[in-house]
Coordinates of C-alpha atoms in Angstrom, one line a residue:
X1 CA 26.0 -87.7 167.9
X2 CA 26.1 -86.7 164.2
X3 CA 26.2 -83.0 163.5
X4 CA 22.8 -82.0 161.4
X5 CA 23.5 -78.5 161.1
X6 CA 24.6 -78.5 158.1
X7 CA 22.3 -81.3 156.5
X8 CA 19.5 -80.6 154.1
X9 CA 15.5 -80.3 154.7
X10 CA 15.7 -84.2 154.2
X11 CA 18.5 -84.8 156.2
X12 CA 21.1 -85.5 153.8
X13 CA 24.3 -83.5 153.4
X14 CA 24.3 -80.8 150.8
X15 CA 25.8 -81.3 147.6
X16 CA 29.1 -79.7 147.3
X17 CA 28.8 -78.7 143.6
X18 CA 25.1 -77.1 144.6
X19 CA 26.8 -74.7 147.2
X20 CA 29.2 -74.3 144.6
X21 CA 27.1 -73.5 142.1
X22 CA 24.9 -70.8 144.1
X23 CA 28.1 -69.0 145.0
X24 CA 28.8 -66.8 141.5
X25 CA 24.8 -66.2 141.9
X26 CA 25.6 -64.4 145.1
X27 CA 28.5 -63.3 144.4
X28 CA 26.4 -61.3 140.9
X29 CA 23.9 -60.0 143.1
X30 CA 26.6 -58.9 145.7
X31 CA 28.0 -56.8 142.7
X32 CA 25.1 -55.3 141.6
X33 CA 23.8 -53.9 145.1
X34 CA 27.2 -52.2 145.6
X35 CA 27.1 -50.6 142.1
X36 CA 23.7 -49.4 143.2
X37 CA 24.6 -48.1 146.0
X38 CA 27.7 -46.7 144.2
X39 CA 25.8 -44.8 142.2
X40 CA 23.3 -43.5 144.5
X41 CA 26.1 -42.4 146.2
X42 CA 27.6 -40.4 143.1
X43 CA 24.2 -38.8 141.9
X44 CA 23.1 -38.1 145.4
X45 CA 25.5 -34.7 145.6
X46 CA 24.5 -34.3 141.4
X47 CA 20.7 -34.2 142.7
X48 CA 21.2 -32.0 145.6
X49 CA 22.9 -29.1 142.9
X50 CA 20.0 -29.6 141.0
X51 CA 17.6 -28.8 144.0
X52 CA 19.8 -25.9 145.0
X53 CA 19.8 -24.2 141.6
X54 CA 15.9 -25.3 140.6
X55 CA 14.7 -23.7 144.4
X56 CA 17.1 -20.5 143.3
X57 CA 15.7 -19.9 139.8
X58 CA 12.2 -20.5 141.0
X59 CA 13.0 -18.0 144.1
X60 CA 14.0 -15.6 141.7
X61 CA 11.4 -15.7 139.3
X62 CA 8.8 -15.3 142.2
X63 CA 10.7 -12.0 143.3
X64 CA 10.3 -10.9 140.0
X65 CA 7.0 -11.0 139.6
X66 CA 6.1 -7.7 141.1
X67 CA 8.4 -5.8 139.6
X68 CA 6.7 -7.4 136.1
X69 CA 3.8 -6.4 137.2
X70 CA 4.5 -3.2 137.8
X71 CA 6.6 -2.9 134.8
X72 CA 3.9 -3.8 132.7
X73 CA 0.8 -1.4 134.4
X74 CA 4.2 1.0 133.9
X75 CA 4.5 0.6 130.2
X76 CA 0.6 0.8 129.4
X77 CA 0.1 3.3 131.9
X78 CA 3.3 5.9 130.9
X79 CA 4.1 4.2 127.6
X80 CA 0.2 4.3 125.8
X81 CA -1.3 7.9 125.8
X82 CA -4.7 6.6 124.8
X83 CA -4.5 3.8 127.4
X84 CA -3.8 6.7 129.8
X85 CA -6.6 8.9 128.6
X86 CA -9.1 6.0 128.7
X87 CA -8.0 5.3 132.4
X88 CA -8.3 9.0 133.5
X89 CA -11.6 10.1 131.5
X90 CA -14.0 9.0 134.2
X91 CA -12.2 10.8 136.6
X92 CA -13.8 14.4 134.9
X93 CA -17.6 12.7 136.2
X94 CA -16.1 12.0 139.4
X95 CA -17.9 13.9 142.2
X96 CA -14.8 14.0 144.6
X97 CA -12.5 15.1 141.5
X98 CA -15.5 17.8 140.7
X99 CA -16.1 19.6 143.9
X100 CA -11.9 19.7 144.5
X101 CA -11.7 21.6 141.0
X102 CA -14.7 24.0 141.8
X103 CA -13.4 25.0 145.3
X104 CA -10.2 25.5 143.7
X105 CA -11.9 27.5 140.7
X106 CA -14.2 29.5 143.2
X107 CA -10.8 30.2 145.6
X108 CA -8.9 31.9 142.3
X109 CA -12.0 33.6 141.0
X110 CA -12.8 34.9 144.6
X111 CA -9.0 36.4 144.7
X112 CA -9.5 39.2 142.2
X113 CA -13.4 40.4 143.4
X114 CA -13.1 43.5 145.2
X115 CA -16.6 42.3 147.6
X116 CA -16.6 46.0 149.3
X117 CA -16.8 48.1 146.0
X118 CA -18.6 44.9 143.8
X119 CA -22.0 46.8 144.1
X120 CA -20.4 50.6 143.3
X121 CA -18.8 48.9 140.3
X122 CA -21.9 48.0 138.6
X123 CA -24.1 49.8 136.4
X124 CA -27.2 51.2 137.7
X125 CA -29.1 49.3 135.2
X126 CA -27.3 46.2 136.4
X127 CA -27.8 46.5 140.2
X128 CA -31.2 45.1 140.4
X129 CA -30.1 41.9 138.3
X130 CA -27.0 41.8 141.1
X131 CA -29.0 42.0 143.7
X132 CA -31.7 39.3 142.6
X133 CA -28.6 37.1 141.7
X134 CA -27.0 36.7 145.1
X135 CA -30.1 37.3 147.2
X136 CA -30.2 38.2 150.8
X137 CA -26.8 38.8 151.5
X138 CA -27.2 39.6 155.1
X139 CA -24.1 39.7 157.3
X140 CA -22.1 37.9 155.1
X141 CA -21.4 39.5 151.5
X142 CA -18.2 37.2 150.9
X143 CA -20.2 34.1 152.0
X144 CA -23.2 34.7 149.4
X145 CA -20.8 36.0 146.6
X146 CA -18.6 32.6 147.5
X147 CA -21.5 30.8 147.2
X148 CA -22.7 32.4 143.8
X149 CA -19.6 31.8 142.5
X150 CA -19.0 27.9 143.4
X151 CA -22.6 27.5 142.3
X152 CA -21.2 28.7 138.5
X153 CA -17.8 27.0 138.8
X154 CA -20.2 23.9 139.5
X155 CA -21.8 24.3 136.6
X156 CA -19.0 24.7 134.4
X157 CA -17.6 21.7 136.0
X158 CA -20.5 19.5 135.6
X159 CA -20.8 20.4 131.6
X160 CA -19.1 18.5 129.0
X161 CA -17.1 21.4 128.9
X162 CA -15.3 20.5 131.9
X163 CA -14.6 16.7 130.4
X164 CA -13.0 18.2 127.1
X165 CA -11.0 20.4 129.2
X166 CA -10.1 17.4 131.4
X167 CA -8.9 14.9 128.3
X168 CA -7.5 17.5 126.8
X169 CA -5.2 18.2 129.8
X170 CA -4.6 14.8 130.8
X171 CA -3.2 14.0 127.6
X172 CA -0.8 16.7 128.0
X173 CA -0.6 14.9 131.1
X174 CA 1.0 11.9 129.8
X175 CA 3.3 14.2 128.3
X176 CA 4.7 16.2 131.1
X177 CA 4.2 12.7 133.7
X178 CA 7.1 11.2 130.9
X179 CA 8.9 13.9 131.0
X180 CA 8.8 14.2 134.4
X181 CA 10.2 10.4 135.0
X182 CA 13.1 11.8 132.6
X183 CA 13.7 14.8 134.4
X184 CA 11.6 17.7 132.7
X185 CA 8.6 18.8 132.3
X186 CA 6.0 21.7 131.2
X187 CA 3.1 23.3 129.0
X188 CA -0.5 23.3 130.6
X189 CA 0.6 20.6 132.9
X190 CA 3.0 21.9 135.6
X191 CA 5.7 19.8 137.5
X192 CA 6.4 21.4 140.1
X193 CA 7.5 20.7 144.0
X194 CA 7.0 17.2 143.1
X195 CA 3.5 17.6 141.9
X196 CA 2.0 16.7 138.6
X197 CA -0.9 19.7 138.4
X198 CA -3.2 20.8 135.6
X199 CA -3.8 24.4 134.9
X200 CA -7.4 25.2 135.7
X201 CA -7.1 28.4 133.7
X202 CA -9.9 27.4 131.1
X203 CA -12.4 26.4 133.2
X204 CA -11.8 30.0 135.7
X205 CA -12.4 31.9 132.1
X206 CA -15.6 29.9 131.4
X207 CA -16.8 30.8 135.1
X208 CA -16.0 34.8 134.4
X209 CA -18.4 34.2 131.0
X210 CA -21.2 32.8 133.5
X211 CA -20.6 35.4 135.9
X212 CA -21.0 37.9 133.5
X213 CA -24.0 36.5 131.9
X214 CA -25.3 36.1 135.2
X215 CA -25.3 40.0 135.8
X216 CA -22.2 40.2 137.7
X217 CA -20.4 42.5 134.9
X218 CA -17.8 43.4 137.8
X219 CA -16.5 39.5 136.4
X220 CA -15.4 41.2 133.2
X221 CA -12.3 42.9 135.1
X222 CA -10.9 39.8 136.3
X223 CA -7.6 39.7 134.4
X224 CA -6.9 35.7 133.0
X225 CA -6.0 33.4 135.9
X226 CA -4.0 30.2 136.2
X227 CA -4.6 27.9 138.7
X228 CA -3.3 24.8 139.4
X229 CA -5.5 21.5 140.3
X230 CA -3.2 18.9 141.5
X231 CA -3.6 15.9 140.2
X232 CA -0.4 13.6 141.5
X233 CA 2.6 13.9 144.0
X234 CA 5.1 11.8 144.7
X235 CA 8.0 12.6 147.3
X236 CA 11.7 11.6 146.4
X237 CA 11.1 11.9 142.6
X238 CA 14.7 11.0 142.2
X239 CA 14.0 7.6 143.5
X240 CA 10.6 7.3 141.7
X241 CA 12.8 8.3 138.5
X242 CA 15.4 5.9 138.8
X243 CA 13.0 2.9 140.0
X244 CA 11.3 4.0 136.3
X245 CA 14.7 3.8 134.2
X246 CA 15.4 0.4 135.5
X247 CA 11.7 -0.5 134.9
X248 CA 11.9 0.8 131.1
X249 CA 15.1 -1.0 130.6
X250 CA 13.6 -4.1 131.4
X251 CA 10.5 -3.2 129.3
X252 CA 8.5 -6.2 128.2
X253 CA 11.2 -8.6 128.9
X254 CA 10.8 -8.5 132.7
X255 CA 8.1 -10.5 132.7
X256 CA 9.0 -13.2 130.3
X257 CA 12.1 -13.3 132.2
X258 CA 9.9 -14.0 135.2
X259 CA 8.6 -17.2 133.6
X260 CA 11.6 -18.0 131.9
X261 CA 13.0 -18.4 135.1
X262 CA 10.3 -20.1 137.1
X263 CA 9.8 -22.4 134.1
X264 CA 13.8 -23.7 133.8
X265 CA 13.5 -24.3 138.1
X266 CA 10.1 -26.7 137.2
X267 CA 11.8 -28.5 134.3
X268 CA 15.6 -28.4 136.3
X269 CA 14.1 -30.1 139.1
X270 CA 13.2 -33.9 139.9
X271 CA 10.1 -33.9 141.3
X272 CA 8.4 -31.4 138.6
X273 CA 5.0 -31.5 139.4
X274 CA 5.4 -30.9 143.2
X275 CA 7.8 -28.2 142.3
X276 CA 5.3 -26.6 139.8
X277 CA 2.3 -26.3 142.5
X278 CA 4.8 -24.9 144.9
X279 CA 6.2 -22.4 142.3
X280 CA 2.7 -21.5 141.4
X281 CA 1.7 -20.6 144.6
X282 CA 5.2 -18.9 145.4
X283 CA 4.5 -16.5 142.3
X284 CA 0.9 -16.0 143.6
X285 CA 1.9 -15.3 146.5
X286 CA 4.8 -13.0 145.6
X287 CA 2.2 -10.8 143.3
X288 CA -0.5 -10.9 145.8
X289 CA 2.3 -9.1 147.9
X290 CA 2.2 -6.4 145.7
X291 CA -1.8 -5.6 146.3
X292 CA -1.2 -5.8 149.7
X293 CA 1.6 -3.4 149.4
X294 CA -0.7 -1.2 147.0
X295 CA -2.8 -0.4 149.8
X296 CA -0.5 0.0 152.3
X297 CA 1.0 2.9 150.4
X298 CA -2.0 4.7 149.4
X299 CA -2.9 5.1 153.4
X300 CA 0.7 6.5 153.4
X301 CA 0.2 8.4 150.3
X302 CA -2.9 10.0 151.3
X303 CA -1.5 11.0 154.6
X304 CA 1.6 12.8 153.3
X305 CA -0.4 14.9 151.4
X306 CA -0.4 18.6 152.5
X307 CA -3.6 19.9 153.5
X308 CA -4.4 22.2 150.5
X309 CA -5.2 18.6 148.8
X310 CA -8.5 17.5 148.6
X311 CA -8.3 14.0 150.2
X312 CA -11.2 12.6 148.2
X313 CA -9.9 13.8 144.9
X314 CA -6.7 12.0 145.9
X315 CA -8.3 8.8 146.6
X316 CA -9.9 8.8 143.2
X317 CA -6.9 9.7 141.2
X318 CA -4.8 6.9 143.1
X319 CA -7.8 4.6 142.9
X320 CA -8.3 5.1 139.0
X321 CA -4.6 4.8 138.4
X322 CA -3.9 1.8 140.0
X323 CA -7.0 0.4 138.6
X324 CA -5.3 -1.7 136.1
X325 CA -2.3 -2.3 138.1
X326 CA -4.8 -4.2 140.6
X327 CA -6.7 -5.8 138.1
X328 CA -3.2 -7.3 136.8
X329 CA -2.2 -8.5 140.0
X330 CA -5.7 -10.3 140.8
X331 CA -5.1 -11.4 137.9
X332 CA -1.6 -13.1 138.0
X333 CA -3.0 -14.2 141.5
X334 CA -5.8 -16.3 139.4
X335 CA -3.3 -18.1 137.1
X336 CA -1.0 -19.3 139.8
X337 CA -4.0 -20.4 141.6
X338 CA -5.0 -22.5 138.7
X339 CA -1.9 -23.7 137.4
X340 CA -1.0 -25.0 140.8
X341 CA -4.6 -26.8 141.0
X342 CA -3.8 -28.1 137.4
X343 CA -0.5 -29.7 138.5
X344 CA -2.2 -30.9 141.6
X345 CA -5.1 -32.8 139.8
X346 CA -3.1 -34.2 137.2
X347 CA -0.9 -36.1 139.9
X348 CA -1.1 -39.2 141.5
X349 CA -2.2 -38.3 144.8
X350 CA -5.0 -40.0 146.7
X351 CA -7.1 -36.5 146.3
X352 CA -6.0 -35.9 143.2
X353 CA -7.4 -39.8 141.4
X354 CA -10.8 -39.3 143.0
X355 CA -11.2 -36.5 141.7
X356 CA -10.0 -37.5 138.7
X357 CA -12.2 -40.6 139.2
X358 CA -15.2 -38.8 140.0
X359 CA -14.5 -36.9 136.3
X360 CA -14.3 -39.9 134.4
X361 CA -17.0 -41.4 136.3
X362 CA -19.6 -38.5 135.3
X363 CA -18.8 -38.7 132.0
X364 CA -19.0 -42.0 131.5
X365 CA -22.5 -41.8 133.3
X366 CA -23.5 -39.4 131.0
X367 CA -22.2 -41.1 127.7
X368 CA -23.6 -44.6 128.9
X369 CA -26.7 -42.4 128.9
X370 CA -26.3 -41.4 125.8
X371 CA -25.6 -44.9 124.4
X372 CA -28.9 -46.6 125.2
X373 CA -30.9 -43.3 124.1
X374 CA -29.4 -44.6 120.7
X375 CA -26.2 -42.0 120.4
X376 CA -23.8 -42.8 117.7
X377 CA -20.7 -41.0 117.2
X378 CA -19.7 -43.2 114.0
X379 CA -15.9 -42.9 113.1
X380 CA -15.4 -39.6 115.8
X381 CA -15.2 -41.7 118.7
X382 CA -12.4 -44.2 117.8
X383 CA -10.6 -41.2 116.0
X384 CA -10.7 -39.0 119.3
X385 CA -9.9 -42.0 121.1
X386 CA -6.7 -42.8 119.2
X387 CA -5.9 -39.2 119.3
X388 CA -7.2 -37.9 122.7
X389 CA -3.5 -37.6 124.3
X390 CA -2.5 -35.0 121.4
X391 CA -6.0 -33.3 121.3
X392 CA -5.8 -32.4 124.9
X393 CA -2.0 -31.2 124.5
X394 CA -3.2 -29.0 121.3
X395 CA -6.6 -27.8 123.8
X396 CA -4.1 -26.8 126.4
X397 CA -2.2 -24.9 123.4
X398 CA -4.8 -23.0 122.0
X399 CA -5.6 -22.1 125.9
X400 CA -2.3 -21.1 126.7
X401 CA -2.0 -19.1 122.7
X402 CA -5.8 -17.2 123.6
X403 CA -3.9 -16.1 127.0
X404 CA -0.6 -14.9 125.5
X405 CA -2.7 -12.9 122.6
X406 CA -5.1 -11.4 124.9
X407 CA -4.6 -7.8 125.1
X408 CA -5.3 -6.8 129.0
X409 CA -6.1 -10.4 130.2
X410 CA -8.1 -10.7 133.7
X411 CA -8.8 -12.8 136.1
X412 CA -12.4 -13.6 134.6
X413 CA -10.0 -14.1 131.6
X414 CA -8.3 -16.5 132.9
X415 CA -11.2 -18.6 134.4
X416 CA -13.1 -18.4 131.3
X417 CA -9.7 -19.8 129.5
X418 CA -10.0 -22.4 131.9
X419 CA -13.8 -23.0 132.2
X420 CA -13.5 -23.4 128.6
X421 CA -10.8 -26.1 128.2
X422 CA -12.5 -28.0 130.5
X423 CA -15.8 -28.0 128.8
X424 CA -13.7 -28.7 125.6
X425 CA -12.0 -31.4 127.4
X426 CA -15.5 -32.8 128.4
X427 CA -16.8 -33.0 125.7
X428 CA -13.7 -34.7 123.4
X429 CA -13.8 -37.7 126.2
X430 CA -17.3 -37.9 126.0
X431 CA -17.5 -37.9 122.2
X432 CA -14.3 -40.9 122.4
X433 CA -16.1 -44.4 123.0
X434 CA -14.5 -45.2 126.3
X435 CA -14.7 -49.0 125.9
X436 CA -11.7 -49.6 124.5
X437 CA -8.7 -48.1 126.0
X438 CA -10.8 -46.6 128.9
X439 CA -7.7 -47.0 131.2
X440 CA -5.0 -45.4 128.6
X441 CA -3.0 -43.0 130.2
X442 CA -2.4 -39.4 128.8
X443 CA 1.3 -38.6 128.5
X444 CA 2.4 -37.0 131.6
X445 CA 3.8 -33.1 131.1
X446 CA 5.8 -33.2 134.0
X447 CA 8.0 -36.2 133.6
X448 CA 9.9 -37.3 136.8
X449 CA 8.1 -38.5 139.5
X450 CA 5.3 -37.0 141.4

């Protein structure tokens, strides 16, 4: 029988100038498959570098972060009196902060009374007006005088004496706290034992004056008295001092260094927009880290703290001073948050287009709306529509700009940035006819691939 393997789908042989003629088309396509597969060969070890060295900047910059935090609530903190004055001020109102300094003024007045020979040592004339001050003193003279005396320092306290006392002390404060991260210190504010203390010594001379109005002329004798009101302490200054140094080396440039690096891993990698949202959370992340660790060490703080220390004055000067410090990392925490979610919305994953979707869809509900009511937008809408890829990259730059020039940004900063720019962005698509070019794609930021 006749072989029909190698006849055609009508049964005839196959030409031999038609095989011939397919052969250099295979043979092309042969070619080009091994160049590809050449050259995935070659870039895949290129591409794995790439990774490596994007992932390490990116690691970096997230370990960073902290320390930029810190290094900026360290520079406004130590570096800006005023800023430090207007952080500590409320502390003078603080009820915790006001009963510590009266015990403390009532302990040094109470020192230098004689109780047994306090009546003897008053005029006759004055004795009655002794007597009506402290009332019934009945077993317990040192008790009543204690009390008499606390009630004064109290009132001292409470005055606006006490405050201008207070600022005018914490701003030598800032001096001594300085000088104290360089390895000195004095004045009014003491440095001493690893302490940071201010010298109560006004407010003890402005108790004697009340004393003394108050009939207790014994007061007069008590010779001027310093007394010290702690108001920080850290253990292993040395550490604390060198921590500092580095800290005021790096300065301002600690932080940008921080994005800097994070920003070179985004654009050094391949897959930029999945890297961003990870890198964004990473550095969120990293600086929510140091809030956790912010409480962790003011339990540790406050329990190292010798007795003599009023633990409720210490909460509220650790509170107040990380105040900032807390509001910087909540809001640091904000931005990555919303960075990542930017990145996120802006790709082209399943999630991501409804949403998108569902935007577009509203708005063009809403402007179709608009249209039959009779709205016109006249040359706007084809302008903003020809334009709308540059006016959203000059909207995200004036967002990013109002950020950078903010002076103490927060997180409600940075949503009300945010809310903003969207409402902006709203409102250009809405004002752009959408009939033409309704499908036009905005310039990707990100490049690569998804």
């Amino acid at each position: 029988m006749p072989d029909d393997r190698s006849a055609g789908p009508d049964g005839k042989e196959p030409d031999a100038s038609g095989a011939a003629g397919e052969q250099p088309e295979l043979d092309v396509l042969r070619s080009r498959v091994d160049a590809l597969e050449a050259d995935k060969t070659a870039r895949a070890p290129h591409h794995r570098w790439r990774s490596f060295f994007s992932a390490l900047l990116i690691i970096i910059g997230c370990v960073l972060a902290p320390h930029a935090a810190f290094a900026s609530w360290a520079a406004d903190i130590v570096g800006d009196k005023d800023r430090y004055v207007d952080t500590v001020t409320p502390l003078a109102s603080d009820p915790a902060i006001q009963n510590a300094a009266a015990n403390r003024v009532t302990d040094a007045v109470m020192q230098h009374i004689d109780l047994p020979t306090l009546l003897e040592g008053v005029a006759p004339a004055d004795r009655p007006l002794v007597q009506k001050a402290l009332g019934k003193l009945g077993n317990s003279l040192e008790s009543a005088v204690r009390s008499f005396v606390h009630d004064k320092s109290q009132e001292v306290i409470a005055s606006e004496t006490f405050e201008n006392i207070w600022i005018q002390a914490n701003r030598r404060i800032h001096v001594a706290v300085e000088k104290a991260l360089t390895g000195s210190g004095g004045g009014a504010v003491k440095i001493n034992d690893n302490s940071v203390s201010v010298d109560l010594g006004p407010v003890v001379a402005q108790v004697e004056q009340r004393l003394v109005d108050a009939g207790m002329t014994v007061a007069s004798k008590i010779p001027e008295v310093h007394t010290d009101f702690t108001v920080l302490r850290v253990d292993n200054i040395g550490n604390v001092k060198t921590y500092f140094r580095v800290l005021q080396i790096a300065g301002f440039w600690l932080p940008v260094l921080s994005v800097v690096l994070i920003a070179a891993g985004v654009l050094l990698s391949r897959h930029r927009r999945r890297v961003l949202v990870t890198a964004a959370l990473g550095f969120a992340f990293a600086v929510l880290m140091l809030g956790l660790s912010l409480t962790v060490f003011r339990v540790a703080y406050l329990n190292a703290l010798p007795d003599t220390v009023s633990q409720a004055a210490a909460e509220s000067v650790y509170d107040t001073l990380t105040r900032y410090l807390r509001t910087t990392v909540r809001m640091a925490v904000t931005l990555g948050v919303v960075v990542a979610l930017a990145a996120w919305l802006s790709g082209p994953g399943r999630s991501a287009t409804f949403v998108r979707q569902s935007w577009h869809s509203g708005i063009g509900a809403v402007r179709s709306t608009a249209d039959r009511m009779g709205m016109r937008t006249g040359p706007v809408g084809p302008f903003l529509r020809r334009h709308r890829a540059w006016i959203t990259w000059i909207l995200v730059g004036l967002a990013v700009l109002t950020y950078v020039l903010w002076s103490y940004p927060t997180a409600l900063v940075v949503l009300t940035i945010t809310l903003v720019w969207l409402v902006a962005t709203a409102l250009v698509e809405f004002l752009a006819d959408g009939r033409e070019g309704e499908h036009t794609r905005v310039s990707d930021p990100m490049g690569g691939t998804g």
